[in-house]
Amino acid sequence: MIPTLTKSKLILQSEVDSLVSTDKCKYLTKGRSYAAPAGLFAKNDLKNAAKGIDEWVQLDKGNAYILTNYKWISMDHSGSTQLNVDFDTLYCNE
């Protein structure tokens, strides 16, 4: 769902090695983590995470990302959660 909400291009982990080795993409930042602001519903968490990914990709002067991990973390005893995403940013020229 996150890839449909981002403006940046999602690169699959299975594709990145060939894209980097053929100089179609280059890593800008590896291992970025982002804790999305909690939304009222899970879809809002996803939208917030997508916005954060796009902001970091833009700040890194990239246009693509690899989503390496995501998880919802419990924030309190009432069941509130926060979506955390881990990703790498890239610049791809295709």
PDB file of N, CA and C in Angstrom:
ATOM      1  N   MET A   1       0.823  -1.202   0.000  1.00  0.00           N
ATOM      2  CA  MET A   1       0.000   0.000   0.000  1.00  0.00           C
ATOM      3  C   MET A   1       0.868   1.268   0.000  1.00  0.00           C
ATOM      4  N   ILE A   2       1.993   1.257   0.710  1.00  0.00           N
ATOM      5  CA  ILE A   2       2.839   2.451   0.763  1.00  0.00           C
ATOM      6  C   ILE A   2       3.277   2.892  -0.642  1.00  0.00           C
ATOM      7  N   PRO A   3       3.687   1.966  -1.523  1.00  0.00           N
ATOM      8  CA  PRO A   3       4.125   2.410  -2.862  1.00  0.00           C
ATOM      9  C   PRO A   3       3.063   3.185  -3.639  1.00  0.00           C
ATOM     10  N   THR A   4       1.789   2.895  -3.397  1.00  0.00           N
ATOM     11  CA  THR A   4       0.736   3.638  -4.099  1.00  0.00           C
ATOM     12  C   THR A   4       0.524   5.025  -3.503  1.00  0.00           C
ATOM     13  N   LEU A   5       1.072   5.263  -2.319  1.00  0.00           N
ATOM     14  CA  LEU A   5       0.896   6.551  -1.641  1.00  0.00           C
ATOM     15  C   LEU A   5       2.107   7.470  -1.767  1.00  0.00           C
ATOM     16  N   THR A   6       3.229   6.946  -2.259  1.00  0.00           N
ATOM     17  CA  THR A   6       4.427   7.783  -2.399  1.00  0.00           C
ATOM     18  C   THR A   6       4.536   8.340  -3.807  1.00  0.00           C
ATOM     19  N   LYS A   7       5.204   9.484  -3.910  1.00  0.00           N
ATOM     20  CA  LYS A   7       5.527  10.059  -5.217  1.00  0.00           C
ATOM     21  C   LYS A   7       6.848   9.479  -5.720  1.00  0.00           C
ATOM     22  N   SER A   8       7.698   9.074  -4.810  1.00  0.00           N
ATOM     23  CA  SER A   8       8.983   8.469  -5.150  1.00  0.00           C
ATOM     24  C   SER A   8       8.749   7.050  -5.661  1.00  0.00           C
ATOM     25  N   LYS A   9       9.707   6.563  -6.443  1.00  0.00           N
ATOM     26  CA  LYS A   9       9.578   5.238  -7.029  1.00  0.00           C
ATOM     27  C   LYS A   9      10.094   4.179  -6.060  1.00  0.00           C
ATOM     28  N   LEU A  10       9.308   3.111  -5.880  1.00  0.00           N
ATOM     29  CA  LEU A  10       9.743   1.979  -5.070  1.00  0.00           C
ATOM     30  C   LEU A  10      10.612   1.072  -5.932  1.00  0.00           C
ATOM     31  N   ILE A  11      11.792   0.756  -5.435  1.00  0.00           N
ATOM     32  CA  ILE A  11      12.678  -0.215  -6.068  1.00  0.00           C
ATOM     33  C   ILE A  11      12.605  -1.482  -5.221  1.00  0.00           C
ATOM     34  N   LEU A  12      12.370  -2.606  -5.859  1.00  0.00           N
ATOM     35  CA  LEU A  12      12.316  -3.867  -5.130  1.00  0.00           C
ATOM     36  C   LEU A  12      13.719  -4.315  -4.754  1.00  0.00           C
ATOM     37  N   GLN A  13      13.838  -4.955  -3.602  1.00  0.00           N
ATOM     38  CA  GLN A  13      15.144  -5.438  -3.159  1.00  0.00           C
ATOM     39  C   GLN A  13      15.741  -6.411  -4.172  1.00  0.00           C
ATOM     40  N   SER A  14      14.883  -7.160  -4.856  1.00  0.00           N
ATOM     41  CA  SER A  14      15.362  -8.123  -5.845  1.00  0.00           C
ATOM     42  C   SER A  14      15.915  -7.448  -7.103  1.00  0.00           C
ATOM     43  N   GLU A  15      15.592  -6.175  -7.319  1.00  0.00           N
ATOM     44  CA  GLU A  15      16.039  -5.441  -8.508  1.00  0.00           C
ATOM     45  C   GLU A  15      17.259  -4.560  -8.264  1.00  0.00           C
ATOM     46  N   VAL A  16      17.514  -4.200  -7.021  1.00  0.00           N
ATOM     47  CA  VAL A  16      18.483  -3.146  -6.742  1.00  0.00           C
ATOM     48  C   VAL A  16      19.908  -3.504  -7.158  1.00  0.00           C
ATOM     49  N   ASP A  17      20.333  -4.738  -6.941  1.00  0.00           N
ATOM     50  CA  ASP A  17      21.710  -5.100  -7.291  1.00  0.00           C
ATOM     51  C   ASP A  17      21.998  -4.896  -8.772  1.00  0.00           C
ATOM     52  N   SER A  18      21.073  -5.315  -9.624  1.00  0.00           N
ATOM     53  CA  SER A  18      21.316  -5.140 -11.064  1.00  0.00           C
ATOM     54  C   SER A  18      21.220  -3.673 -11.464  1.00  0.00           C
ATOM     55  N   LEU A  19      20.343  -2.913 -10.848  1.00  0.00           N
ATOM     56  CA  LEU A  19      20.222  -1.488 -11.167  1.00  0.00           C
ATOM     57  C   LEU A  19      21.470  -0.713 -10.740  1.00  0.00           C
ATOM     58  N   VAL A  20      22.028  -1.070  -9.589  1.00  0.00           N
ATOM     59  CA  VAL A  20      23.239  -0.395  -9.115  1.00  0.00           C
ATOM     60  C   VAL A  20      24.450  -0.830  -9.949  1.00  0.00           C
ATOM     61  N   SER A  21      24.553  -2.111 -10.258  1.00  0.00           N
ATOM     62  CA  SER A  21      25.719  -2.598 -11.002  1.00  0.00           C
ATOM     63  C   SER A  21      25.754  -2.082 -12.440  1.00  0.00           C
ATOM     64  N   THR A  22      24.593  -1.728 -12.993  1.00  0.00           N
ATOM     65  CA  THR A  22      24.545  -1.170 -14.349  1.00  0.00           C
ATOM     66  C   THR A  22      24.471   0.361 -14.335  1.00  0.00           C
ATOM     67  N   ASP A  23      24.711   0.955 -13.165  1.00  0.00           N
ATOM     68  CA  ASP A  23      24.722   2.412 -12.983  1.00  0.00           C
ATOM     69  C   ASP A  23      23.395   3.090 -13.311  1.00  0.00           C
ATOM     70  N   LYS A  24      22.300   2.348 -13.217  1.00  0.00           N
ATOM     71  CA  LYS A  24      20.979   2.961 -13.417  1.00  0.00           C
ATOM     72  C   LYS A  24      20.489   3.615 -12.130  1.00  0.00           C
ATOM     73  N   CYS A  25      21.006   3.134 -11.010  1.00  0.00           N
ATOM     74  CA  CYS A  25      20.665   3.708  -9.708  1.00  0.00           C
ATOM     75  C   CYS A  25      21.913   3.760  -8.847  1.00  0.00           C
ATOM     76  N   LYS A  26      21.918   4.735  -7.917  1.00  0.00           N
ATOM     77  CA  LYS A  26      22.989   4.763  -6.926  1.00  0.00           C
ATOM     78  C   LYS A  26      22.376   5.063  -5.569  1.00  0.00           C
ATOM     79  N   TYR A  27      22.960   4.432  -4.558  1.00  0.00           N
ATOM     80  CA  TYR A  27      22.502   4.672  -3.194  1.00  0.00           C
ATOM     81  C   TYR A  27      22.886   6.081  -2.764  1.00  0.00           C
ATOM     82  N   LEU A  28      21.969   6.738  -2.070  1.00  0.00           N
ATOM     83  CA  LEU A  28      22.267   8.028  -1.456  1.00  0.00           C
ATOM     84  C   LEU A  28      22.390   7.870   0.056  1.00  0.00           C
ATOM     85  N   THR A  29      21.451   7.155   0.650  1.00  0.00           N
ATOM     86  CA  THR A  29      21.471   6.907   2.081  1.00  0.00           C
ATOM     87  C   THR A  29      20.952   5.500   2.337  1.00  0.00           C
ATOM     88  N   LYS A  30      21.686   4.748   3.144  1.00  0.00           N
ATOM     89  CA  LYS A  30      21.247   3.412   3.537  1.00  0.00           C
ATOM     90  C   LYS A  30      20.846   3.426   5.003  1.00  0.00           C
ATOM     91  N   GLY A  31      19.848   2.619   5.325  1.00  0.00           N
ATOM     92  CA  GLY A  31      19.484   2.410   6.721  1.00  0.00           C
ATOM     93  C   GLY A  31      18.719   3.536   7.387  1.00  0.00           C
ATOM     94  N   ARG A  32      17.956   4.273   6.610  1.00  0.00           N
ATOM     95  CA  ARG A  32      17.150   5.352   7.204  1.00  0.00           C
ATOM     96  C   ARG A  32      15.946   4.745   7.925  1.00  0.00           C
ATOM     97  N   SER A  33      15.620   5.266   9.091  1.00  0.00           N
ATOM     98  CA  SER A  33      14.434   4.843   9.846  1.00  0.00           C
ATOM     99  C   SER A  33      13.540   6.054  10.041  1.00  0.00           C
ATOM    100  N   TYR A  34      12.241   5.822   9.948  1.00  0.00           N
ATOM    101  CA  TYR A  34      11.290   6.917  10.117  1.00  0.00           C
ATOM    102  C   TYR A  34      10.106   6.408  10.927  1.00  0.00           C
ATOM    103  N   ALA A  35       9.786   7.107  11.993  1.00  0.00           N
ATOM    104  CA  ALA A  35       8.612   6.806  12.811  1.00  0.00           C
ATOM    105  C   ALA A  35       7.507   7.757  12.369  1.00  0.00           C
ATOM    106  N   ALA A  36       6.519   7.214  11.680  1.00  0.00           N
ATOM    107  CA  ALA A  36       5.433   8.039  11.139  1.00  0.00           C
ATOM    108  C   ALA A  36       4.550   8.552  12.272  1.00  0.00           C
ATOM    109  N   PRO A  37       4.101   9.787  12.162  1.00  0.00           N
ATOM    110  CA  PRO A  37       3.146  10.279  13.159  1.00  0.00           C
ATOM    111  C   PRO A  37       1.924   9.360  13.196  1.00  0.00           C
ATOM    112  N   ALA A  38       1.457   9.059  14.374  1.00  0.00           N
ATOM    113  CA  ALA A  38       0.317   8.153  14.520  1.00  0.00           C
ATOM    114  C   ALA A  38      -0.932   8.782  13.912  1.00  0.00           C
ATOM    115  N   GLY A  39      -1.656   7.981  13.156  1.00  0.00           N
ATOM    116  CA  GLY A  39      -2.922   8.410  12.578  1.00  0.00           C
ATOM    117  C   GLY A  39      -4.070   7.790  13.345  1.00  0.00           C
ATOM    118  N   LEU A  40      -5.271   8.220  13.046  1.00  0.00           N
ATOM    119  CA  LEU A  40      -6.442   7.691  13.734  1.00  0.00           C
ATOM    120  C   LEU A  40      -6.715   6.245  13.314  1.00  0.00           C
ATOM    121  N   PHE A  41      -6.408   5.932  12.044  1.00  0.00           N
ATOM    122  CA  PHE A  41      -6.608   4.586  11.508  1.00  0.00           C
ATOM    123  C   PHE A  41      -5.323   4.119  10.834  1.00  0.00           C
ATOM    124  N   ALA A  42      -5.224   2.818  10.569  1.00  0.00           N
ATOM    125  CA  ALA A  42      -4.019   2.258   9.940  1.00  0.00           C
ATOM    126  C   ALA A  42      -3.730   2.938   8.605  1.00  0.00           C
ATOM    127  N   LYS A  43      -4.769   3.267   7.827  1.00  0.00           N
ATOM    128  CA  LYS A  43      -4.546   3.916   6.529  1.00  0.00           C
ATOM    129  C   LYS A  43      -3.875   5.275   6.717  1.00  0.00           C
ATOM    130  N   ASN A  44      -4.229   5.981   7.776  1.00  0.00           N
ATOM    131  CA  ASN A  44      -3.579   7.264   8.063  1.00  0.00           C
ATOM    132  C   ASN A  44      -2.115   7.058   8.435  1.00  0.00           C
ATOM    133  N   ASP A  45      -1.814   5.981   9.161  1.00  0.00           N
ATOM    134  CA  ASP A  45      -0.418   5.647   9.468  1.00  0.00           C
ATOM    135  C   ASP A  45       0.359   5.438   8.170  1.00  0.00           C
ATOM    136  N   LEU A  46      -0.232   4.714   7.221  1.00  0.00           N
ATOM    137  CA  LEU A  46       0.417   4.450   5.936  1.00  0.00           C
ATOM    138  C   LEU A  46       0.643   5.742   5.157  1.00  0.00           C
ATOM    139  N   LYS A  47      -0.362   6.613   5.147  1.00  0.00           N
ATOM    140  CA  LYS A  47      -0.212   7.903   4.454  1.00  0.00           C
ATOM    141  C   LYS A  47       0.897   8.730   5.086  1.00  0.00           C
ATOM    142  N   ASN A  48       0.950   8.736   6.415  1.00  0.00           N
ATOM    143  CA  ASN A  48       1.984   9.500   7.109  1.00  0.00           C
ATOM    144  C   ASN A  48       3.370   8.932   6.825  1.00  0.00           C
ATOM    145  N   ALA A  49       3.480   7.609   6.775  1.00  0.00           N
ATOM    146  CA  ALA A  49       4.767   6.978   6.461  1.00  0.00           C
ATOM    147  C   ALA A  49       5.188   7.314   5.026  1.00  0.00           C
ATOM    148  N   ALA A  50       4.251   7.261   4.093  1.00  0.00           N
ATOM    149  CA  ALA A  50       4.548   7.579   2.695  1.00  0.00           C
ATOM    150  C   ALA A  50       5.024   9.027   2.563  1.00  0.00           C
ATOM    151  N   LYS A  51       4.371   9.930   3.276  1.00  0.00           N
ATOM    152  CA  LYS A  51       4.779  11.342   3.248  1.00  0.00           C
ATOM    153  C   LYS A  51       6.194  11.504   3.785  1.00  0.00           C
ATOM    154  N   GLY A  52       6.504  10.801   4.875  1.00  0.00           N
ATOM    155  CA  GLY A  52       7.839  10.869   5.453  1.00  0.00           C
ATOM    156  C   GLY A  52       8.897  10.304   4.519  1.00  0.00           C
ATOM    157  N   ILE A  53       8.593   9.193   3.866  1.00  0.00           N
ATOM    158  CA  ILE A  53       9.534   8.618   2.898  1.00  0.00           C
ATOM    159  C   ILE A  53       9.803   9.620   1.784  1.00  0.00           C
ATOM    160  N   ASP A  54       8.743  10.197   1.223  1.00  0.00           N
ATOM    161  CA  ASP A  54       8.919  11.181   0.142  1.00  0.00           C
ATOM    162  C   ASP A  54       9.749  12.380   0.590  1.00  0.00           C
ATOM    163  N   GLU A  55       9.521  12.844   1.812  1.00  0.00           N
ATOM    164  CA  GLU A  55      10.278  13.993   2.310  1.00  0.00           C
ATOM    165  C   GLU A  55      11.768  13.650   2.425  1.00  0.00           C
ATOM    166  N   TRP A  56      12.085  12.468   2.941  1.00  0.00           N
ATOM    167  CA  TRP A  56      13.493  12.077   3.073  1.00  0.00           C
ATOM    168  C   TRP A  56      14.144  11.847   1.721  1.00  0.00           C
ATOM    169  N   VAL A  57      13.415  11.228   0.796  1.00  0.00           N
ATOM    170  CA  VAL A  57      13.959  11.015  -0.552  1.00  0.00           C
ATOM    171  C   VAL A  57      14.292  12.367  -1.184  1.00  0.00           C
ATOM    172  N   GLN A  58      13.393  13.323  -1.034  1.00  0.00           N
ATOM    173  CA  GLN A  58      13.624  14.655  -1.588  1.00  0.00           C
ATOM    174  C   GLN A  58      14.806  15.342  -0.899  1.00  0.00           C
ATOM    175  N   LEU A  59      14.882  15.261   0.420  1.00  0.00           N
ATOM    176  CA  LEU A  59      16.000  15.872   1.149  1.00  0.00           C
ATOM    177  C   LEU A  59      17.335  15.262   0.747  1.00  0.00           C
ATOM    178  N   ASP A  60      17.332  13.965   0.439  1.00  0.00           N
ATOM    179  CA  ASP A  60      18.555  13.286   0.003  1.00  0.00           C
ATOM    180  C   ASP A  60      18.858  13.546  -1.469  1.00  0.00           C
ATOM    181  N   LYS A  61      17.981  14.308  -2.133  1.00  0.00           N
ATOM    182  CA  LYS A  61      18.100  14.621  -3.564  1.00  0.00           C
ATOM    183  C   LYS A  61      17.995  13.367  -4.427  1.00  0.00           C
ATOM    184  N   GLY A  62      17.093  12.478  -4.009  1.00  0.00           N
ATOM    185  CA  GLY A  62      16.855  11.241  -4.733  1.00  0.00           C
ATOM    186  C   GLY A  62      15.490  11.241  -5.392  1.00  0.00           C
ATOM    187  N   ASN A  63      15.137  10.086  -5.947  1.00  0.00           N
ATOM    188  CA  ASN A  63      13.828   9.929  -6.569  1.00  0.00           C
ATOM    189  C   ASN A  63      13.265   8.522  -6.382  1.00  0.00           C
ATOM    190  N   ALA A  64      13.946   7.706  -5.578  1.00  0.00           N
ATOM    191  CA  ALA A  64      13.512   6.332  -5.377  1.00  0.00           C
ATOM    192  C   ALA A  64      13.903   5.859  -3.982  1.00  0.00           C
ATOM    193  N   TYR A  65      13.295   4.739  -3.582  1.00  0.00           N
ATOM    194  CA  TYR A  65      13.589   4.170  -2.265  1.00  0.00           C
ATOM    195  C   TYR A  65      13.392   2.660  -2.301  1.00  0.00           C
ATOM    196  N   ILE A  66      14.029   2.003  -1.341  1.00  0.00           N
ATOM    197  CA  ILE A  66      13.827   0.578  -1.105  1.00  0.00           C
ATOM    198  C   ILE A  66      13.261   0.458   0.306  1.00  0.00           C
ATOM    199  N   LEU A  67      12.098  -0.123   0.426  1.00  0.00           N
ATOM    200  CA  LEU A  67      11.508  -0.362   1.739  1.00  0.00           C
ATOM    201  C   LEU A  67      12.139  -1.632   2.295  1.00  0.00           C
ATOM    202  N   THR A  68      12.928  -1.506   3.352  1.00  0.00           N
ATOM    203  CA  THR A  68      13.641  -2.659   3.873  1.00  0.00           C
ATOM    204  C   THR A  68      12.914  -3.329   5.034  1.00  0.00           C
ATOM    205  N   ASN A  69      12.071  -2.582   5.739  1.00  0.00           N
ATOM    206  CA  ASN A  69      11.326  -3.159   6.859  1.00  0.00           C
ATOM    207  C   ASN A  69      10.247  -2.182   7.295  1.00  0.00           C
ATOM    208  N   TYR A  70       9.205  -2.721   7.880  1.00  0.00           N
ATOM    209  CA  TYR A  70       8.180  -1.874   8.501  1.00  0.00           C
ATOM    210  C   TYR A  70       7.548  -2.651   9.645  1.00  0.00           C
ATOM    211  N   LYS A  71       7.098  -1.915  10.645  1.00  0.00           N
ATOM    212  CA  LYS A  71       6.428  -2.559  11.777  1.00  0.00           C
ATOM    213  C   LYS A  71       5.630  -1.520  12.550  1.00  0.00           C
ATOM    214  N   TRP A  72       4.519  -1.990  13.104  1.00  0.00           N
ATOM    215  CA  TRP A  72       3.738  -1.157  14.000  1.00  0.00           C
ATOM    216  C   TRP A  72       4.222  -1.423  15.417  1.00  0.00           C
ATOM    217  N   ILE A  73       4.521  -0.358  16.142  1.00  0.00           N
ATOM    218  CA  ILE A  73       5.013  -0.441  17.518  1.00  0.00           C
ATOM    219  C   ILE A  73       3.908   0.039  18.457  1.00  0.00           C
ATOM    220  N   SER A  74       3.673  -0.703  19.530  1.00  0.00           N
ATOM    221  CA  SER A  74       2.702  -0.265  20.542  1.00  0.00           C
ATOM    222  C   SER A  74       3.245   0.959  21.253  1.00  0.00           C
ATOM    223  N   MET A  75       2.377   1.940  21.396  1.00  0.00           N
ATOM    224  CA  MET A  75       2.801   3.191  22.034  1.00  0.00           C
ATOM    225  C   MET A  75       2.329   3.285  23.483  1.00  0.00           C
ATOM    226  N   ASP A  76       1.222   2.613  23.800  1.00  0.00           N
ATOM    227  CA  ASP A  76       0.684   2.698  25.154  1.00  0.00           C
ATOM    228  C   ASP A  76      -0.165   1.461  25.442  1.00  0.00           C
ATOM    229  N   HIS A  77      -0.761   1.433  26.605  1.00  0.00           N
ATOM    230  CA  HIS A  77      -1.563   0.276  27.021  1.00  0.00           C
ATOM    231  C   HIS A  77      -2.969   0.283  26.430  1.00  0.00           C
ATOM    232  N   SER A  78      -3.355   1.366  25.778  1.00  0.00           N
ATOM    233  CA  SER A  78      -4.701   1.430  25.197  1.00  0.00           C
ATOM    234  C   SER A  78      -4.727   0.920  23.757  1.00  0.00           C
ATOM    235  N   GLY A  79      -3.603   0.457  23.259  1.00  0.00           N
ATOM    236  CA  GLY A  79      -3.584  -0.117  21.920  1.00  0.00           C
ATOM    237  C   GLY A  79      -3.157   0.833  20.815  1.00  0.00           C
ATOM    238  N   SER A  80      -2.741   2.036  21.149  1.00  0.00           N
ATOM    239  CA  SER A  80      -2.263   2.970  20.130  1.00  0.00           C
ATOM    240  C   SER A  80      -0.961   2.447  19.532  1.00  0.00           C
ATOM    241  N   THR A  81      -0.836   2.595  18.219  1.00  0.00           N
ATOM    242  CA  THR A  81       0.370   2.110  17.548  1.00  0.00           C
ATOM    243  C   THR A  81       0.977   3.202  16.684  1.00  0.00           C
ATOM    244  N   GLN A  82       2.231   3.007  16.358  1.00  0.00           N
ATOM    245  CA  GLN A  82       2.950   3.928  15.479  1.00  0.00           C
ATOM    246  C   GLN A  82       3.676   3.070  14.446  1.00  0.00           C
ATOM    247  N   LEU A  83       3.562   3.470  13.181  1.00  0.00           N
ATOM    248  CA  LEU A  83       4.210   2.740  12.100  1.00  0.00           C
ATOM    249  C   LEU A  83       5.644   3.228  11.946  1.00  0.00           C
ATOM    250  N   ASN A  84       6.578   2.294  11.991  1.00  0.00           N
ATOM    251  CA  ASN A  84       7.994   2.588  11.777  1.00  0.00           C
ATOM    252  C   ASN A  84       8.423   1.934  10.478  1.00  0.00           C
ATOM    253  N   VAL A  85       9.090   2.690   9.617  1.00  0.00           N
ATOM    254  CA  VAL A  85       9.568   2.157   8.339  1.00  0.00           C
ATOM    255  C   VAL A  85      11.079   2.339   8.249  1.00  0.00           C
ATOM    256  N   ASP A  86      11.724   1.361   7.667  1.00  0.00           N
ATOM    257  CA  ASP A  86      13.158   1.410   7.395  1.00  0.00           C
ATOM    258  C   ASP A  86      13.321   1.367   5.887  1.00  0.00           C
ATOM    259  N   PHE A  87      14.180   2.243   5.352  1.00  0.00           N
ATOM    260  CA  PHE A  87      14.318   2.312   3.907  1.00  0.00           C
ATOM    261  C   PHE A  87      15.661   2.901   3.525  1.00  0.00           C
ATOM    262  N   ASP A  88      16.039   2.677   2.283  1.00  0.00           N
ATOM    263  CA  ASP A  88      17.237   3.273   1.693  1.00  0.00           C
ATOM    264  C   ASP A  88      16.766   4.249   0.618  1.00  0.00           C
ATOM    265  N   THR A  89      17.479   5.346   0.438  1.00  0.00           N
ATOM    266  CA  THR A  89      17.136   6.280  -0.642  1.00  0.00           C
ATOM    267  C   THR A  89      18.147   6.145  -1.777  1.00  0.00           C
ATOM    268  N   LEU A  90      17.634   6.339  -2.987  1.00  0.00           N
ATOM    269  CA  LEU A  90      18.454   6.191  -4.181  1.00  0.00           C
ATOM    270  C   LEU A  90      18.143   7.298  -5.179  1.00  0.00           C
ATOM    271  N   TYR A  91      19.064   7.464  -6.106  1.00  0.00           N
ATOM    272  CA  TYR A  91      18.802   8.270  -7.291  1.00  0.00           C
ATOM    273  C   TYR A  91      18.896   7.326  -8.475  1.00  0.00           C
ATOM    274  N   CYS A  92      17.816   7.263  -9.256  1.00  0.00           N
ATOM    275  CA  CYS A  92      17.779   6.395 -10.429  1.00  0.00           C
ATOM    276  C   CYS A  92      17.544   7.253 -11.668  1.00  0.00           C
ATOM    277  N   ASN A  93      18.257   6.924 -12.746  1.00  0.00           N
ATOM    278  CA  ASN A  93      18.124   7.742 -13.952  1.00  0.00           C
ATOM    279  C   ASN A  93      17.299   7.044 -15.028  1.00  0.00           C
ATOM    280  N   GLU A  94      16.337   6.266 -14.605  1.00  0.00           N
ATOM    281  CA  GLU A  94      15.401   5.700 -15.582  1.00  0.00           C
ATOM    282  C   GLU A  94      13.990   5.907 -15.128  1.00  0.00           C
TER     283      GLU A  94
END
